[in-house]
PDB file of C-alpha atoms in Angstrom:
ATOM      1  CA  MET A   1     -28.714  12.888  42.218  1.00  0.00           C
ATOM      2  CA  ALA A   2     -27.306   9.951  40.301  1.00  0.00           C
ATOM      3  CA  GLY A   3     -23.762   9.900  38.995  1.00  0.00           C
ATOM      4  CA  PRO A   4     -23.027  10.406  35.331  1.00  0.00           C
ATOM      5  CA  SER A   5     -23.657   7.502  33.007  1.00  0.00           C
ATOM      6  CA  ALA A   6     -20.917   5.949  30.911  1.00  0.00           C
ATOM      7  CA  SER A   7     -22.133   7.666  27.735  1.00  0.00           C
ATOM      8  CA  GLU A   8     -22.067  11.056  29.479  1.00  0.00           C
ATOM      9  CA  VAL A   9     -18.515  10.476  30.701  1.00  0.00           C
ATOM     10  CA  ILE A  10     -17.386   9.450  27.208  1.00  0.00           C
ATOM     11  CA  PHE A  11     -19.128  12.436  25.584  1.00  0.00           C
ATOM     12  CA  ILE A  12     -17.614  14.864  28.076  1.00  0.00           C
ATOM     13  CA  SER A  13     -14.123  13.420  27.691  1.00  0.00           C
ATOM     14  CA  VAL A  14     -14.299  13.455  23.867  1.00  0.00           C
ATOM     15  CA  ASN A  15     -15.682  16.997  23.954  1.00  0.00           C
ATOM     16  CA  HIS A  16     -12.921  18.039  26.343  1.00  0.00           C
ATOM     17  CA  SER A  17     -10.222  16.474  24.108  1.00  0.00           C
ATOM     18  CA  ILE A  18     -11.185  18.369  20.931  1.00  0.00           C
ATOM     19  CA  THR A  19     -10.049  21.949  20.410  1.00  0.00           C
ATOM     20  CA  LEU A  20     -12.284  24.745  19.146  1.00  0.00           C
ATOM     21  CA  MET A  21     -10.618  24.592  15.735  1.00  0.00           C
ATOM     22  CA  GLY A  22     -11.242  20.842  15.640  1.00  0.00           C
ATOM     23  CA  LYS A  23     -14.926  21.378  16.356  1.00  0.00           C
ATOM     24  CA  VAL A  24     -15.179  23.984  13.582  1.00  0.00           C
ATOM     25  CA  TRP A  25     -13.367  21.639  11.191  1.00  0.00           C
ATOM     26  CA  LEU A  26     -15.732  18.832  12.141  1.00  0.00           C
ATOM     27  CA  ILE A  27     -18.816  20.940  11.499  1.00  0.00           C
ATOM     28  CA  VAL A  28     -17.617  22.410   8.213  1.00  0.00           C
ATOM     29  CA  MET A  29     -15.908  19.422   6.668  1.00  0.00           C
ATOM     30  CA  ILE A  30     -18.065  16.544   7.794  1.00  0.00           C
ATOM     31  CA  PHE A  31     -21.579  17.715   8.596  1.00  0.00           C
ATOM     32  CA  LEU A  32     -21.846  20.051   5.618  1.00  0.00           C
ATOM     33  CA  ARG A  33     -20.524  17.328   3.314  1.00  0.00           C
ATOM     34  CA  ILE A  34     -23.094  14.902   4.702  1.00  0.00           C
ATOM     35  CA  LEU A  35     -25.863  17.441   4.118  1.00  0.00           C
ATOM     36  CA  ILE A  36     -24.690  18.132   0.563  1.00  0.00           C
ATOM     37  CA  LEU A  37     -24.340  14.424  -0.156  1.00  0.00           C
ATOM     38  CA  LEU A  38     -27.800  13.584   1.165  1.00  0.00           C
ATOM     39  CA  PHE A  39     -29.774  16.571  -0.116  1.00  0.00           C
ATOM     40  CA  ALA A  40     -27.976  17.273  -3.407  1.00  0.00           C
ATOM     41  CA  GLY A  41     -26.032  14.166  -4.400  1.00  0.00           C
ATOM     42  CA  TYR A  42     -28.603  11.484  -3.721  1.00  0.00           C
ATOM     43  CA  PRO A  43     -31.522  13.090  -5.616  1.00  0.00           C
ATOM     44  CA  LEU A  44     -29.220  14.067  -8.474  1.00  0.00           C
ATOM     45  CA  TYR A  45     -27.668  10.624  -8.996  1.00  0.00           C
ATOM     46  CA  GLN A  46     -30.586   8.512  -7.798  1.00  0.00           C
ATOM     47  CA  ASP A  47     -31.701   7.534 -11.305  1.00  0.00           C
ATOM     48  CA  GLU A  48     -28.417   7.830 -13.186  1.00  0.00           C
ATOM     49  CA  GLN A  49     -28.831   4.480 -14.964  1.00  0.00           C
ATOM     50  CA  GLU A  50     -32.582   4.673 -15.506  1.00  0.00           C
ATOM     51  CA  ARG A  51     -32.533   6.804 -18.658  1.00  0.00           C
ATOM     52  CA  PHE A  52     -29.336   5.337 -20.117  1.00  0.00           C
ATOM     53  CA  VAL A  53     -30.087   3.894 -23.576  1.00  0.00           C
ATOM     54  CA  CYS A  54     -28.091   0.999 -25.034  1.00  0.00           C
ATOM     55  CA  ASN A  55     -27.960   0.425 -28.802  1.00  0.00           C
ATOM     56  CA  THR A  56     -28.976  -3.256 -28.561  1.00  0.00           C
ATOM     57  CA  ILE A  57     -31.907  -4.962 -26.900  1.00  0.00           C
ATOM     58  CA  GLN A  58     -29.873  -7.865 -25.534  1.00  0.00           C
ATOM     59  CA  PRO A  59     -30.623  -8.590 -21.843  1.00  0.00           C
ATOM     60  CA  GLY A  60     -27.995  -7.141 -19.532  1.00  0.00           C
ATOM     61  CA  CYS A  61     -26.514  -4.932 -22.231  1.00  0.00           C
ATOM     62  CA  ALA A  62     -27.658  -1.724 -20.556  1.00  0.00           C
ATOM     63  CA  ASN A  63     -25.733  -2.582 -17.387  1.00  0.00           C
ATOM     64  CA  VAL A  64     -22.563  -3.466 -19.308  1.00  0.00           C
ATOM     65  CA  CYS A  65     -22.803  -0.347 -21.497  1.00  0.00           C
ATOM     66  CA  TYR A  66     -23.356   1.868 -18.468  1.00  0.00           C
ATOM     67  CA  ASP A  67     -20.432   0.267 -16.621  1.00  0.00           C
ATOM     68  CA  LEU A  68     -18.196   1.009 -19.609  1.00  0.00           C
ATOM     69  CA  PHE A  69     -19.535   4.569 -19.812  1.00  0.00           C
ATOM     70  CA  SER A  70     -19.181   5.317 -16.103  1.00  0.00           C
ATOM     71  CA  PRO A  71     -17.042   2.770 -14.206  1.00  0.00           C
ATOM     72  CA  ILE A  72     -17.680   4.408 -10.811  1.00  0.00           C
ATOM     73  CA  SER A  73     -20.735   6.305  -9.689  1.00  0.00           C
ATOM     74  CA  LEU A  74     -19.994   9.828  -8.514  1.00  0.00           C
ATOM     75  CA  PHE A  75     -22.374   9.395  -5.589  1.00  0.00           C
ATOM     76  CA  ARG A  76     -20.524   6.274  -4.430  1.00  0.00           C
ATOM     77  CA  PHE A  77     -17.175   8.004  -4.947  1.00  0.00           C
ATOM     78  CA  TRP A  78     -18.315  10.933  -2.779  1.00  0.00           C
ATOM     79  CA  LEU A  79     -19.549   8.457  -0.166  1.00  0.00           C
ATOM     80  CA  VAL A  80     -16.152   6.723  -0.074  1.00  0.00           C
ATOM     81  CA  GLN A  81     -14.482  10.144   0.143  1.00  0.00           C
ATOM     82  CA  LEU A  82     -16.708  11.087   3.102  1.00  0.00           C
ATOM     83  CA  ILE A  83     -15.942   7.825   4.901  1.00  0.00           C
ATOM     84  CA  THR A  84     -12.220   8.367   4.305  1.00  0.00           C
ATOM     85  CA  LEU A  85     -12.525  11.903   5.643  1.00  0.00           C
ATOM     86  CA  CYS A  86     -14.306  10.687   8.791  1.00  0.00           C
ATOM     87  CA  LEU A  87     -11.824   7.881   9.457  1.00  0.00           C
ATOM     88  CA  PRO A  88      -9.249   9.924  11.472  1.00  0.00           C
ATOM     89  CA  TYR A  89     -12.018  11.371  13.655  1.00  0.00           C
ATOM     90  CA  ILE A  90     -13.486   7.908  14.274  1.00  0.00           C
ATOM     91  CA  ILE A  91     -10.051   6.537  15.175  1.00  0.00           C
ATOM     92  CA  PHE A  92      -9.516   9.453  17.586  1.00  0.00           C
ATOM     93  CA  ILE A  93     -12.875   8.837  19.286  1.00  0.00           C
ATOM     94  CA  ILE A  94     -12.058   5.133  19.647  1.00  0.00           C
ATOM     95  CA  TYR A  95      -8.700   6.084  21.187  1.00  0.00           C
ATOM     96  CA  VAL A  96     -10.271   8.525  23.672  1.00  0.00           C
ATOM     97  CA  VAL A  97     -12.995   6.038  24.628  1.00  0.00           C
ATOM     98  CA  HIS A  98     -10.332   3.379  25.169  1.00  0.00           C
ATOM     99  CA  LYS A  99      -8.252   5.690  27.372  1.00  0.00           C
ATOM    100  CA  VAL A 100     -11.287   6.812  29.385  1.00  0.00           C
ATOM    101  CA  SER A 101     -12.631   3.287  29.821  1.00  0.00           C
ATOM    102  CA  ASN A 102      -9.241   2.103  31.081  1.00  0.00           C
ATOM    103  CA  SER A 103      -9.046   4.947  33.589  1.00  0.00           C
ATOM    104  CA  LEU A 104     -12.561   4.594  35.030  1.00  0.00           C
ATOM    105  CA  THR A 105     -13.475   2.215  37.811  1.00  0.00           C
ATOM    106  CA  VAL A 106     -17.023   1.526  38.905  1.00  0.00           C
ATOM    107  CA  ASP A 107     -17.616   1.024  42.618  1.00  0.00           C
ATOM    108  CA  LEU A 108     -20.736  -1.140  42.738  1.00  0.00           C
ATOM    109  CA  ASN A 109     -20.834  -1.259  46.546  1.00  0.00           C
ATOM    110  CA  SER A 110     -21.599   2.438  46.914  1.00  0.00           C
ATOM    111  CA  SER A 111     -24.585   2.901  44.581  1.00  0.00           C
ATOM    112  CA  GLY A 112     -22.739   2.641  41.265  1.00  0.00           C
ATOM    113  CA  HIS A 113     -20.675   5.819  41.375  1.00  0.00           C
ATOM    114  CA  ILE A 114     -17.947   6.186  38.787  1.00  0.00           C
ATOM    115  CA  LYS A 115     -14.491   6.996  40.086  1.00  0.00           C
ATOM    116  CA  ALA A 116     -12.001   8.434  37.643  1.00  0.00           C
ATOM    117  CA  MET A 117      -8.311   7.827  37.911  1.00  0.00           C
ATOM    118  CA  PRO A 118      -6.076  10.496  36.369  1.00  0.00           C
ATOM    119  CA  LEU A 119      -5.433  10.033  32.651  1.00  0.00           C
ATOM    120  CA  PHE A 120      -1.884  11.315  32.862  1.00  0.00           C
ATOM    121  CA  LYS A 121       0.400  10.290  35.679  1.00  0.00           C
ATOM    122  CA  ILE A 122       2.938  12.898  36.705  1.00  0.00           C
ATOM    123  CA  HIS A 123       6.299  11.464  37.706  1.00  0.00           C
ATOM    124  CA  GLN A 124       8.205  13.444  40.288  1.00  0.00           C
TER     125      GLN A 124
END
């Protein structure tokens, strides 16, 4: 049986570092928001500028009028909000991957097994 791959080690260590409450928060706050954004927000705001009518026929007027009417799209605002919400989780995963990658050594002489050094050193 082959040793675990690097992606398996990273997944296990990230999974081991997150509490049950953190996993529930992740599912509720991030995955449900992604589902709502993709299945409700995108179809709703997909054609928000298509039916906007400007009072002149000058080229480019519709874009300028719509920008004055709605300076930021709600869909884009929700997307920025979702990215901002995911940022602490992404930073935490990068931190855990960095710690795990610094603590792992690969012994290529003995069929590529991964040896793990302890993450926390106990001083006596």
